[in-house]
CSV table of C-alpha atoms in Angstrom, one decimal:
chain,number,residue,atom,x,y,z
A,21,UNK,CA,6.1,-0.1,-1.0
A,22,UNK,CA,2.9,1.6,-0.1
A,23,UNK,CA,1.0,3.3,-2.8
A,24,UNK,CA,-1.2,5.8,-1.3
A,25,UNK,CA,-1.0,7.2,2.2
A,26,UNK,CA,-4.0,5.4,3.2
A,27,UNK,CA,-4.5,5.8,6.8
A,28,UNK,CA,-3.1,7.8,9.5
A,29,UNK,CA,-3.8,6.7,13.0
A,30,UNK,CA,-3.0,8.9,15.9
A,31,UNK,CA,-3.5,8.1,19.5
A,32,UNK,CA,-3.2,10.5,22.4
A,33,UNK,CA,0.1,10.2,24.2
A,34,UNK,CA,-0.3,10.0,28.0
A,35,UNK,CA,1.3,12.9,29.8
A,36,UNK,CA,4.4,14.4,28.0
A,37,UNK,CA,4.4,16.8,25.2
A,38,UNK,CA,6.2,14.6,22.7
A,39,UNK,CA,5.5,15.6,19.0
A,40,UNK,CA,3.0,13.6,16.8
A,41,UNK,CA,4.5,10.6,15.0
A,42,UNK,CA,3.5,9.4,11.6
A,43,UNK,CA,3.8,5.9,10.4
A,44,UNK,CA,3.0,5.0,6.8
A,45,UNK,CA,2.2,1.3,6.7
A,46,UNK,CA,1.2,-1.2,4.1
A,47,UNK,CA,-1.0,-4.0,5.4
A,48,UNK,CA,0.8,-7.3,5.0
A,49,UNK,CA,-0.3,-9.8,2.5
A,50,UNK,CA,-4.0,-10.7,2.4
A,51,UNK,CA,-4.9,-13.3,5.1
A,52,UNK,CA,-1.6,-12.9,6.9
A,53,UNK,CA,-0.3,-11.0,9.9
A,54,UNK,CA,-1.6,-7.5,9.5
A,55,UNK,CA,0.3,-4.3,10.2
A,56,UNK,CA,-3.0,-2.8,11.5
A,57,UNK,CA,-1.8,-2.2,15.0
A,58,UNK,CA,-0.6,0.9,16.8
A,59,UNK,CA,3.1,1.0,15.9
A,60,UNK,CA,5.4,2.4,18.4
A,61,UNK,CA,8.2,3.7,16.0
A,62,UNK,CA,11.7,3.7,17.4
A,63,UNK,CA,14.6,5.2,15.7
A,64,UNK,CA,17.6,3.1,14.6
A,65,UNK,CA,20.7,3.4,12.5
A,66,UNK,CA,21.1,1.5,9.3
A,67,UNK,CA,23.1,-1.7,9.7
A,68,UNK,CA,26.4,-1.9,7.9
A,69,UNK,CA,29.2,-4.4,7.6
A,70,UNK,CA,29.2,-8.0,6.4
A,71,UNK,CA,28.6,-10.0,9.6
A,72,UNK,CA,25.2,-10.0,11.4
A,73,UNK,CA,24.6,-10.8,15.0
A,74,UNK,CA,22.6,-13.8,15.8
A,75,UNK,CA,20.6,-11.8,18.4
A,76,UNK,CA,18.0,-9.1,17.6
A,77,UNK,CA,19.5,-5.8,16.6
A,78,UNK,CA,19.6,-3.4,19.6
A,79,UNK,CA,17.6,-0.2,19.6
A,80,UNK,CA,19.9,2.6,18.3
A,81,UNK,CA,19.4,6.3,18.3
A,82,UNK,CA,18.2,7.8,15.1
A,83,UNK,CA,20.3,10.1,13.0
A,84,UNK,CA,17.3,12.1,11.8
A,85,UNK,CA,14.6,13.5,14.0
A,86,UNK,CA,11.2,14.5,13.0
A,87,UNK,CA,7.7,14.1,14.5
A,88,UNK,CA,6.4,12.0,11.6
A,89,UNK,CA,7.4,8.4,11.0
A,90,UNK,CA,6.6,6.5,7.9
A,91,UNK,CA,6.1,2.8,7.4
A,92,UNK,CA,6.0,1.9,3.7
A,93,UNK,CA,4.7,-1.6,2.8
A,94,UNK,CA,7.3,-3.5,0.8
A,95,UNK,CA,5.8,-6.9,1.5
A,96,UNK,CA,5.8,-7.6,-2.2
A,97,UNK,CA,7.7,-6.1,-5.0
A,98,UNK,CA,4.5,-5.6,-6.9
A,99,UNK,CA,1.3,-5.4,-4.9
A,100,UNK,CA,-2.0,-6.6,-6.4
A,101,UNK,CA,-4.2,-4.5,-4.2
A,102,UNK,CA,-2.4,-1.2,-3.7
A,103,UNK,CA,-3.5,2.2,-4.7
A,104,UNK,CA,-1.2,5.0,-5.2
A,105,UNK,CA,0.0,7.4,-2.6
A,106,UNK,CA,-3.3,9.1,-2.2
A,107,UNK,CA,-4.2,9.8,1.4
A,108,UNK,CA,-6.4,8.1,3.9
A,109,UNK,CA,-6.1,8.9,7.6
A,110,UNK,CA,-7.6,7.6,10.8
A,111,UNK,CA,-7.8,9.6,13.9
A,112,UNK,CA,-8.7,7.9,17.2
A,113,UNK,CA,-11.1,10.1,19.3
A,114,UNK,CA,-10.8,11.1,22.8
A,115,UNK,CA,-13.6,12.2,25.0
A,116,UNK,CA,-14.0,15.7,23.6
A,117,UNK,CA,-12.9,15.8,19.9
A,118,UNK,CA,-10.3,14.0,17.9
A,119,UNK,CA,-7.2,12.9,19.7
A,120,UNK,CA,-5.8,10.4,17.3
A,121,UNK,CA,-5.5,10.2,13.5
A,122,UNK,CA,-5.0,7.4,10.9
A,123,UNK,CA,-4.8,8.6,7.3
A,124,UNK,CA,-5.7,5.5,5.2
A,125,UNK,CA,-4.6,6.6,1.8
A,126,UNK,CA,-2.5,9.1,0.1
A,127,UNK,CA,-2.9,8.0,-3.5
A,128,UNK,CA,-4.8,5.5,-5.7
A,129,UNK,CA,-8.3,4.1,-5.5
A,130,UNK,CA,-10.1,0.8,-5.2
A,131,UNK,CA,-7.7,-0.8,-7.6
A,132,UNK,CA,-6.0,-2.4,-4.6
A,133,UNK,CA,-7.2,-4.3,-1.6
A,134,UNK,CA,-6.0,-5.2,1.9
A,135,UNK,CA,-7.3,-8.2,3.9
A,136,UNK,CA,-7.2,-7.6,7.6
A,137,UNK,CA,-7.9,-10.3,10.2
A,138,UNK,CA,-9.2,-9.0,13.5
A,139,UNK,CA,-10.6,-11.3,16.2
A,140,UNK,CA,-10.9,-14.1,13.7
A,141,UNK,CA,-12.9,-12.0,11.2
A,142,UNK,CA,-11.5,-11.1,7.7
A,143,UNK,CA,-12.2,-7.6,6.4
A,144,UNK,CA,-11.4,-6.5,2.9
A,145,UNK,CA,-10.6,-2.9,2.3
A,146,UNK,CA,-10.1,-1.0,-0.9
A,147,UNK,CA,-11.0,2.6,-0.5
A,148,UNK,CA,-11.8,2.5,3.3
A,149,UNK,CA,-8.7,2.8,5.4
A,150,UNK,CA,-8.0,-0.4,7.3
A,151,UNK,CA,-7.9,1.6,10.5
A,152,UNK,CA,-11.7,2.1,10.2
A,153,UNK,CA,-12.2,-1.1,12.2
A,154,UNK,CA,-10.6,0.7,15.2
A,155,UNK,CA,-13.5,2.4,17.0
A,156,UNK,CA,-11.1,4.7,18.8
A,157,UNK,CA,-9.7,6.1,15.6
A,158,UNK,CA,-10.9,8.5,12.9
A,159,UNK,CA,-10.0,7.6,9.4
A,160,UNK,CA,-9.1,10.1,6.7
A,161,UNK,CA,-9.0,9.6,2.9
A,162,UNK,CA,-6.6,12.2,1.5
A,163,UNK,CA,-6.5,14.3,-1.6
A,164,UNK,CA,-4.3,11.9,-3.6
A,165,UNK,CA,-6.9,9.2,-3.6
A,166,UNK,CA,-9.4,8.9,-6.5
A,167,UNK,CA,-12.8,7.9,-5.2
A,168,UNK,CA,-15.5,5.8,-6.9
A,169,UNK,CA,-18.4,6.6,-4.6
A,170,UNK,CA,-20.6,3.6,-5.6
A,171,UNK,CA,-17.6,1.4,-4.8
A,172,UNK,CA,-17.0,3.1,-1.5
A,173,UNK,CA,-20.5,2.5,-0.2
A,174,UNK,CA,-20.6,-1.1,-1.6
A,175,UNK,CA,-17.4,-1.9,0.2
A,176,UNK,CA,-18.7,-0.4,3.4
A,177,UNK,CA,-21.9,-2.5,3.2
A,178,UNK,CA,-20.0,-5.7,2.7
A,179,UNK,CA,-17.8,-5.0,5.7
A,180,UNK,CA,-20.9,-4.0,7.8
A,181,UNK,CA,-22.2,-7.5,7.3
A,182,UNK,CA,-18.9,-8.8,8.8
A,183,UNK,CA,-19.3,-6.6,11.9
A,184,UNK,CA,-18.1,-3.1,10.9
A,185,UNK,CA,-20.2,-0.5,12.8
A,186,UNK,CA,-20.6,3.2,12.6
A,187,UNK,CA,-17.9,3.6,10.1
A,188,UNK,CA,-19.4,6.8,8.6
A,189,UNK,CA,-19.0,8.5,12.1
A,190,UNK,CA,-15.2,7.8,12.0
A,191,UNK,CA,-14.4,8.6,8.3
A,192,UNK,CA,-13.3,12.0,7.0
A,193,UNK,CA,-12.7,12.6,3.3
A,194,UNK,CA,-10.6,15.4,1.8
A,195,UNK,CA,-12.5,17.9,-0.3
A,196,UNK,CA,-9.6,17.9,-2.8
A,197,UNK,CA,-9.9,14.2,-3.7
A,198,UNK,CA,-10.8,13.5,-7.3
A,199,UNK,CA,-13.9,11.4,-8.4
A,200,UNK,CA,-13.9,8.2,-10.4
A,201,UNK,CA,-17.0,8.0,-12.6
A,202,UNK,CA,-18.5,4.9,-14.1
A,203,UNK,CA,-17.4,5.9,-17.6
A,204,UNK,CA,-13.8,6.1,-16.3
A,205,UNK,CA,-14.1,2.4,-15.5
A,206,UNK,CA,-15.6,1.6,-18.8
A,207,UNK,CA,-12.9,3.5,-20.6
A,208,UNK,CA,-10.3,1.6,-18.6
A,209,UNK,CA,-11.6,-1.6,-20.1
A,210,UNK,CA,-11.8,-0.2,-23.6
A,211,UNK,CA,-8.2,1.0,-23.4
A,212,UNK,CA,-7.1,-2.5,-22.5
A,213,UNK,CA,-8.9,-3.9,-25.5
A,214,UNK,CA,-7.2,-1.3,-27.7
A,215,UNK,CA,-3.8,-2.2,-26.4
A,216,UNK,CA,-4.3,-5.9,-26.9
A,217,UNK,CA,-5.5,-5.3,-30.5
A,218,UNK,CA,-2.8,-2.8,-31.4
A,219,UNK,CA,0.3,-4.1,-29.5
A,220,UNK,CA,-0.7,-7.7,-28.8
A,221,UNK,CA,-0.5,-7.2,-25.1
A,222,UNK,CA,-2.2,-5.1,-22.4
A,223,UNK,CA,-1.1,-3.6,-19.1
A,224,UNK,CA,-3.3,-5.8,-17.0
A,225,UNK,CA,-5.2,-3.1,-15.1
A,226,UNK,CA,-7.9,-3.8,-12.6
A,227,UNK,CA,-10.4,-1.9,-14.8
A,228,UNK,CA,-11.4,0.3,-11.8
A,229,UNK,CA,-10.9,3.5,-13.8
A,230,UNK,CA,-7.8,4.6,-12.0
A,231,UNK,CA,-5.7,5.5,-15.0
A,232,UNK,CA,-8.4,7.4,-16.9
A,233,UNK,CA,-9.3,9.3,-13.7
A,234,UNK,CA,-5.7,10.4,-13.2
A,235,UNK,CA,-5.6,11.3,-16.9
A,236,UNK,CA,-8.6,13.6,-16.3
A,237,UNK,CA,-6.9,15.1,-13.3
A,238,UNK,CA,-3.7,15.8,-15.3
A,239,UNK,CA,-5.7,17.3,-18.2
A,240,UNK,CA,-7.4,19.6,-15.6
A,241,UNK,CA,-10.8,18.3,-16.6
A,242,UNK,CA,-11.4,16.1,-13.6
A,243,UNK,CA,-14.0,16.7,-10.9
A,244,UNK,CA,-13.3,16.7,-7.1
A,245,UNK,CA,-15.4,16.1,-4.0
A,246,UNK,CA,-15.5,19.8,-3.4
A,247,UNK,CA,-17.1,20.3,-6.9
A,248,UNK,CA,-19.8,17.7,-6.1
A,249,UNK,CA,-20.7,19.4,-2.9
A,250,UNK,CA,-20.8,23.0,-4.3
A,251,UNK,CA,-23.0,24.2,-7.1
A,252,UNK,CA,-24.6,21.1,-8.5
A,253,UNK,CA,-25.7,22.8,-11.7
A,254,UNK,CA,-22.0,23.8,-12.4
A,255,UNK,CA,-20.9,20.2,-11.5
A,256,UNK,CA,-23.5,18.8,-13.9
A,257,UNK,CA,-22.3,21.0,-16.7
A,258,UNK,CA,-18.7,20.0,-16.2
A,259,UNK,CA,-19.7,16.3,-15.8
A,260,UNK,CA,-21.5,16.4,-19.1
A,261,UNK,CA,-18.5,18.0,-20.9
A,262,UNK,CA,-16.2,15.4,-19.4
A,263,UNK,CA,-18.5,12.6,-20.5
A,264,UNK,CA,-18.8,13.9,-24.0
A,265,UNK,CA,-15.0,14.2,-24.3
A,266,UNK,CA,-14.7,10.5,-23.5
A,267,UNK,CA,-17.5,9.6,-25.9
A,268,UNK,CA,-15.7,11.5,-28.7
A,269,UNK,CA,-12.5,9.4,-28.0
A,270,UNK,CA,-14.5,6.2,-27.7
A,271,UNK,CA,-17.5,6.3,-30.0
A,272,UNK,CA,-18.9,3.0,-28.7
A,273,UNK,CA,-19.0,4.3,-25.1
A,274,UNK,CA,-22.5,4.5,-23.7
A,275,UNK,CA,-23.1,6.8,-20.8
A,276,UNK,CA,-26.4,7.4,-18.9
A,277,UNK,CA,-25.6,10.9,-18.1
A,278,UNK,CA,-28.8,11.9,-16.3
A,279,UNK,CA,-28.9,8.6,-14.5
A,280,UNK,CA,-25.4,9.0,-13.2
A,281,UNK,CA,-26.0,12.6,-12.2
A,282,UNK,CA,-29.0,11.6,-10.2
A,283,UNK,CA,-27.1,8.9,-8.4
A,284,UNK,CA,-24.1,11.3,-7.7
A,285,UNK,CA,-26.5,13.8,-6.2
A,286,UNK,CA,-27.7,11.2,-3.7
A,287,UNK,CA,-24.1,10.2,-2.8
A,288,UNK,CA,-23.3,13.9,-2.3
A,289,UNK,CA,-25.7,14.2,0.6
A,290,UNK,CA,-24.4,10.9,2.1
A,291,UNK,CA,-20.8,12.0,2.2
A,292,UNK,CA,-21.4,15.7,3.0
A,293,UNK,CA,-21.0,15.2,6.8
A,294,UNK,CA,-17.7,13.4,6.2
A,295,UNK,CA,-16.0,16.0,4.0
A,296,UNK,CA,-13.3,18.4,5.4
A,297,UNK,CA,-10.6,20.6,4.1
A,298,UNK,CA,-7.9,18.0,4.1
A,299,UNK,CA,-4.9,20.3,4.3
A,300,UNK,CA,-6.2,22.1,7.4
A,301,UNK,CA,-7.3,18.8,8.9
A,302,UNK,CA,-3.8,17.3,8.6
A,303,UNK,CA,-2.2,20.5,9.8
A,304,UNK,CA,-4.3,20.5,12.9
A,305,UNK,CA,-3.5,16.8,13.5
A,306,UNK,CA,0.3,17.4,13.2
A,307,UNK,CA,0.3,20.6,15.3
A,308,UNK,CA,-2.4,20.0,17.8
A,309,UNK,CA,-2.3,17.9,21.0
A,310,UNK,CA,0.4,15.1,20.8
A,311,UNK,CA,-0.8,12.2,18.8
A,312,UNK,CA,0.5,9.0,17.2
A,313,UNK,CA,-0.2,9.1,13.5
A,314,UNK,CA,-0.3,6.0,11.3
A,315,UNK,CA,-0.5,6.3,7.5
A,316,UNK,CA,-1.5,3.3,5.5
A,317,UNK,CA,-0.2,2.8,2.0
A,318,UNK,CA,-1.2,0.3,-0.7
A,319,UNK,CA,0.8,-0.5,-3.8
A,320,UNK,CA,4.4,-1.4,-3.7
A,321,UNK,CA,7.5,0.4,-5.1
A,322,UNK,CA,7.6,-1.5,-8.3
A,323,UNK,CA,4.1,-0.2,-9.2
A,324,UNK,CA,5.1,3.5,-8.8
A,325,UNK,CA,4.4,5.6,-11.9
A,326,UNK,CA,8.0,7.0,-11.8
A,327,UNK,CA,10.1,4.3,-10.2
A,328,UNK,CA,8.2,1.1,-11.0
A,329,UNK,CA,8.4,-1.3,-14.0
A,330,UNK,CA,6.9,1.2,-16.4
A,331,UNK,CA,4.6,0.8,-18.2
A,332,UNK,CA,3.3,-2.1,-16.1
A,333,UNK,CA,2.7,0.2,-13.1
A,334,UNK,CA,-0.2,2.1,-11.5
A,335,UNK,CA,-1.0,5.7,-12.2
A,336,UNK,CA,0.5,7.5,-9.2
A,337,UNK,CA,3.4,7.5,-6.8
A,338,UNK,CA,3.5,4.5,-4.4
A,339,UNK,CA,6.8,5.6,-2.8
A,340,UNK,CA,7.5,7.8,0.2
A,341,UNK,CA,7.0,11.1,-1.6
A,342,UNK,CA,3.3,10.2,-2.0
A,343,UNK,CA,2.8,10.9,1.7
A,344,UNK,CA,3.6,14.6,1.2
A,345,UNK,CA,1.7,15.1,-2.0
A,346,UNK,CA,-1.2,12.8,-1.2
A,347,UNK,CA,-1.9,14.0,2.3
A,348,UNK,CA,-0.4,17.5,2.4
A,349,UNK,CA,2.2,16.5,5.0
A,350,UNK,CA,5.5,18.6,4.9
A,351,UNK,CA,8.7,16.6,4.4
A,352,UNK,CA,10.1,17.8,7.7
A,353,UNK,CA,7.3,16.0,9.5
A,354,UNK,CA,8.6,12.6,8.2
A,355,UNK,CA,11.2,10.9,10.3
A,356,UNK,CA,11.7,7.1,10.3
A,357,UNK,CA,10.5,5.1,7.3
A,358,UNK,CA,9.5,1.5,7.8
A,359,UNK,CA,9.3,-1.0,4.9
A,360,UNK,CA,7.1,-4.1,4.8
A,361,UNK,CA,8.3,-7.0,2.6
A,362,UNK,CA,7.2,-10.6,2.2
A,363,UNK,CA,9.7,-13.4,2.7
A,364,UNK,CA,9.3,-14.2,-1.0
A,365,UNK,CA,8.2,-12.2,-4.1
A,366,UNK,CA,4.9,-12.0,-5.9
A,367,UNK,CA,3.4,-10.1,-8.8
A,368,UNK,CA,-0.1,-9.8,-10.3
A,369,UNK,CA,-0.4,-9.1,-13.9
A,370,UNK,CA,2.0,-8.5,-16.8
A,371,UNK,CA,5.6,-7.4,-16.5
A,372,UNK,CA,9.2,-8.6,-15.9
A,373,UNK,CA,9.7,-10.7,-12.8
A,374,UNK,CA,13.4,-11.9,-12.6
A,375,UNK,CA,13.0,-14.3,-9.7
A,376,UNK,CA,9.7,-15.8,-10.8
A,377,UNK,CA,9.4,-19.6,-10.4
A,378,UNK,CA,7.2,-21.1,-13.1
A,379,UNK,CA,7.5,-24.6,-11.5
A,380,UNK,CA,6.6,-26.5,-8.4
A,381,UNK,CA,8.3,-23.9,-6.1
A,382,UNK,CA,6.1,-21.1,-7.6
A,383,UNK,CA,3.0,-23.3,-7.2
A,384,UNK,CA,3.9,-24.2,-3.6
A,385,UNK,CA,4.3,-20.5,-2.7
A,386,UNK,CA,1.1,-19.6,-4.4
A,387,UNK,CA,-0.9,-22.3,-2.7
A,388,UNK,CA,0.6,-22.0,0.8
A,389,UNK,CA,0.5,-18.2,0.6
A,390,UNK,CA,-3.1,-18.1,-0.7
A,391,UNK,CA,-1.8,-15.7,-3.4
A,392,UNK,CA,-4.9,-14.3,-5.0
A,393,UNK,CA,-5.5,-10.7,-5.7
A,394,UNK,CA,-8.0,-9.2,-3.3
A,395,UNK,CA,-9.4,-6.8,-5.9
A,396,UNK,CA,-9.4,-8.9,-9.1
A,397,UNK,CA,-9.2,-12.5,-7.8
A,398,UNK,CA,-6.3,-13.1,-10.2
A,399,UNK,CA,-3.6,-15.7,-9.2
A,400,UNK,CA,-0.4,-14.0,-8.2
A,401,UNK,CA,2.9,-15.0,-9.8
A,402,UNK,CA,5.4,-16.2,-7.2
A,403,UNK,CA,9.2,-16.4,-6.9
A,404,UNK,CA,12.2,-16.2,-4.6
A,405,UNK,CA,12.9,-13.1,-2.6
A,406,UNK,CA,14.7,-10.6,-4.9
A,407,UNK,CA,17.1,-8.4,-2.8
A,408,UNK,CA,17.9,-6.3,-5.9
A,409,UNK,CA,14.3,-5.1,-5.8
A,410,UNK,CA,14.4,-4.5,-2.0
A,411,UNK,CA,17.7,-2.6,-2.2
A,412,UNK,CA,16.2,-0.5,-5.0
A,413,UNK,CA,13.1,0.2,-2.9
A,414,UNK,CA,15.4,1.2,-0.1
A,415,UNK,CA,17.3,3.6,-2.4
A,416,UNK,CA,14.1,5.4,-3.2
A,417,UNK,CA,12.4,5.4,0.2
A,418,UNK,CA,15.3,5.3,2.7
A,419,UNK,CA,14.0,2.6,5.0
A,420,UNK,CA,15.2,2.7,8.6
A,421,UNK,CA,13.6,-0.7,9.5
A,422,UNK,CA,11.8,-3.6,7.8
A,423,UNK,CA,8.8,-5.8,8.6
A,424,UNK,CA,9.3,-9.3,7.0
A,425,UNK,CA,6.0,-11.0,6.6
A,426,UNK,CA,4.8,-14.5,5.7
A,427,UNK,CA,8.0,-16.2,6.9
A,428,UNK,CA,5.9,-19.2,7.7
A,429,UNK,CA,5.1,-19.9,4.1
A,430,UNK,CA,8.7,-21.1,3.7
A,431,UNK,CA,8.5,-23.6,6.6
A,432,UNK,CA,8.3,-26.7,4.4
A,433,UNK,CA,11.3,-25.9,2.2
A,434,UNK,CA,14.6,-27.8,2.7
A,435,UNK,CA,16.5,-25.0,1.0
A,436,UNK,CA,15.7,-21.5,0.1
A,437,UNK,CA,17.1,-19.4,-2.7
A,438,UNK,CA,17.5,-15.6,-2.5
A,439,UNK,CA,18.2,-13.4,-5.5
A,440,UNK,CA,21.2,-11.2,-4.6
A,441,UNK,CA,22.4,-9.6,-7.9
A,442,UNK,CA,21.8,-9.3,-11.6
A,443,UNK,CA,24.0,-9.9,-14.6
A,444,UNK,CA,23.4,-8.4,-18.0
A,445,UNK,CA,25.4,-9.7,-21.0
A,446,UNK,CA,27.6,-11.5,-18.6
A,447,UNK,CA,28.4,-8.5,-16.5
A,448,UNK,CA,27.1,-7.8,-13.0
A,449,UNK,CA,25.1,-4.6,-12.8
A,450,UNK,CA,24.7,-2.6,-9.5
A,451,UNK,CA,21.4,-1.0,-10.4
A,452,UNK,CA,17.8,-2.0,-11.1
A,453,UNK,CA,17.1,-1.6,-14.9
A,454,UNK,CA,14.5,1.0,-16.0
A,455,UNK,CA,14.0,-0.6,-19.4
A,456,UNK,CA,11.6,-3.6,-19.4
A,457,UNK,CA,13.4,-5.4,-22.2
A,458,UNK,CA,16.6,-5.2,-20.3
A,459,UNK,CA,15.0,-6.4,-17.1
A,460,UNK,CA,13.6,-9.4,-19.0
A,461,UNK,CA,17.1,-10.4,-20.0
A,462,UNK,CA,18.9,-10.1,-16.6
A,463,UNK,CA,20.4,-13.3,-15.2
A,464,UNK,CA,19.7,-13.6,-11.5
A,465,UNK,CA,22.6,-14.7,-9.2
A,466,UNK,CA,21.2,-16.7,-6.2
A,467,UNK,CA,22.5,-17.7,-2.9
A,468,UNK,CA,21.1,-20.9,-1.4
A,469,UNK,CA,20.3,-21.0,2.3
A,470,UNK,CA,19.3,-24.0,4.4
A,471,UNK,CA,15.6,-24.2,5.2
A,472,UNK,CA,14.3,-24.9,8.7
A,473,UNK,CA,11.6,-27.6,7.9
A,474,UNK,CA,9.7,-26.6,11.1
A,475,UNK,CA,6.4,-24.9,12.0
A,476,UNK,CA,7.0,-21.3,12.9
A,477,UNK,CA,3.4,-20.2,13.2
A,478,UNK,CA,3.5,-20.6,17.0
A,479,UNK,CA,6.6,-18.4,17.4
A,480,UNK,CA,6.0,-15.2,19.4
A,481,UNK,CA,9.6,-14.3,20.2
A,482,UNK,CA,12.9,-14.2,18.3
A,483,UNK,CA,14.2,-17.1,20.4
A,484,UNK,CA,11.2,-19.3,19.2
A,485,UNK,CA,12.4,-19.1,15.6
A,486,UNK,CA,14.6,-22.0,14.3
A,487,UNK,CA,18.3,-21.0,13.9
A,488,UNK,CA,18.0,-21.3,10.1
A,489,UNK,CA,15.0,-18.9,10.1
A,490,UNK,CA,17.0,-16.5,12.2
A,491,UNK,CA,19.9,-16.8,9.7
A,492,UNK,CA,17.5,-16.1,6.8
A,493,UNK,CA,16.4,-12.9,8.4
A,494,UNK,CA,19.9,-11.8,9.2
A,495,UNK,CA,20.9,-12.5,5.6
A,496,UNK,CA,18.3,-10.1,4.4
A,497,UNK,CA,19.4,-7.5,6.8
A,498,UNK,CA,23.0,-7.9,5.8
A,499,UNK,CA,22.4,-7.5,2.1
A,500,UNK,CA,19.9,-4.6,2.3
A,501,UNK,CA,21.6,-2.7,5.1
A,502,UNK,CA,18.4,-2.3,7.1
A,503,UNK,CA,17.3,-4.0,10.3
A,504,UNK,CA,14.2,-6.2,10.5
A,505,UNK,CA,12.0,-4.9,13.3
A,506,UNK,CA,9.0,-7.2,12.8
A,507,UNK,CA,8.6,-10.8,11.5
A,508,UNK,CA,5.2,-12.2,10.5
A,509,UNK,CA,4.5,-15.9,10.9
A,510,UNK,CA,0.7,-16.1,10.5
A,511,UNK,CA,-2.6,-14.5,9.9
A,512,UNK,CA,-3.4,-12.9,13.3
A,513,UNK,CA,-1.9,-9.8,14.7
A,514,UNK,CA,-0.4,-11.9,17.5
A,515,UNK,CA,1.7,-13.6,14.9
A,516,UNK,CA,3.8,-10.5,14.3
A,517,UNK,CA,7.0,-10.8,16.3
A,518,UNK,CA,8.7,-7.6,17.3
A,519,UNK,CA,12.5,-7.9,17.5
A,520,UNK,CA,13.3,-4.6,19.1
C-alpha cells in the first residue's frame, strides 16, 4: 500500500461539471508496467461468493460516492522504495492557470524509489512525484513528506540527464513539509549501529534520516519549509539548537553547522518560487474547475507505522489515512480506493516474511523480476503471493479494485503456489498477527495452481492471456473479495491490461 500521497494529477474534464476525482497510486515495481497514467476511476462493488466468472468483471455502480478516488499501491507487501503517506501532487496546466493536479507524496521522504519507464527511458524518483515527467501536469509535494533538499536537487539533476525538462516550473511544495538535515541521516546510521550492538539486530533502514526527522517532528523541535523561508536568523538559531540536541545524544556526531546553514540558505532561494500554502492549494484543486486528481503513494501497507510489521516498518502511515493527513484532503473527498499488488510477494530488509522462498523459486523470482531496491540497491527477498497480507491490507484500506502487476514474471513456472491462510499452534487464525514472534511461527497453508508456461508480455487484452493466467487472477479476486481492474505484463505502460 502506498506510503505517502505522493502525487496528485488532475486533468481538466471536457464539458460537464463533474466533481474532481482523486486517485492515490503506487507506481508498480521498478522496471515494470507503471501506474503513471491518467487513471479513469470507475466505481464497482466488491466481489462476493465462491465462484468467479471466466470473463472480466463488469462495471458495477459504486455504493459510495465522492469526488476523490484513491489508488493505493499494494504491489508488494513490503515496498523497498516507499515513503510514508506524505503528500506530493501534480496538477496539469491549462492555457491560463492550473487545470490539473497530481499530488506525488503524502508522507515519507527519499527512503523509497519508483522506477518509471516512459518512451523507453527509465526515470528514478524518490522525492519528486513520478507525475513530474508529464509536462501537462503540476506536481505537489505535501505536508506529510519530509524533504532532504540536497537529495531533491541531486535527484532532479540525475533525471534531467535522462531528459526531464523544466521540472521546477511544474513542482509545488507545501510550506508545512518538514526538513531532513544531514545530521538526521548521520543519526539514522548511528542508531542502526547502536541497535546492532545492543540487540544483535537492526531495523534495516535506508539511512536517509526519515525516522530521526519524524522524531524531531513529534518532539516539536523539527523545522519546516516555512521556517526556512521566513526569518533566517530565527531559523539558524533553531537549527543550532536542534543540532546540539543531537550531538548531546550522540557525542561522536560531527556537524558543520555554519557550512550546512550556508548551503540551506542557498536552497531556500531555489525553492522559494515553488512553495505554496499546501492546504489552500489542495482546497482550490478540489473545489475549483473540474479536474482529475491522481495521488501517488510509496510504501506498502506492511511498512505502515501503525499497521505494519512493527518495528520493521517506516516512520509514518502508508495506508489510506495518510492521504488525509499528508495532503490535507477531507475524508469525504475520497471515493474509490484502488490497490496495486504484485503477482508474488517481496520484501527488503529485516522482518517476518511467511511466504518467503529461500530456494530456487525465490532466486528465480528475484532474477526475473529484477528485484533490487531502487534507493539502497539491496536484493529483495521473494516469495509466493500471500493473500493473508492482501486481505489484511484490504481490511485497513477498503480497496474497491486491484491492479495486479508483474504477472509475466510467473510465465516460466509449471505450477504456482498461493498462500491462503495461516495456522498457529495447529489452529487456523483469521487475522494477520501483530506480534513479530508470532508471525515468525505461523504455518502457511498453500493452494497450488497450474502455471501457463507461455509468454504473456505481448498480451494487451484479457482474451490474450492464457486460461491458466486468467484463473490465477480470478483466484486472487475470489479470495480477497476485490475485482482486478488492471493486469501488468511488462515494463511499458502499454503492458498494463485494463479489464473493465
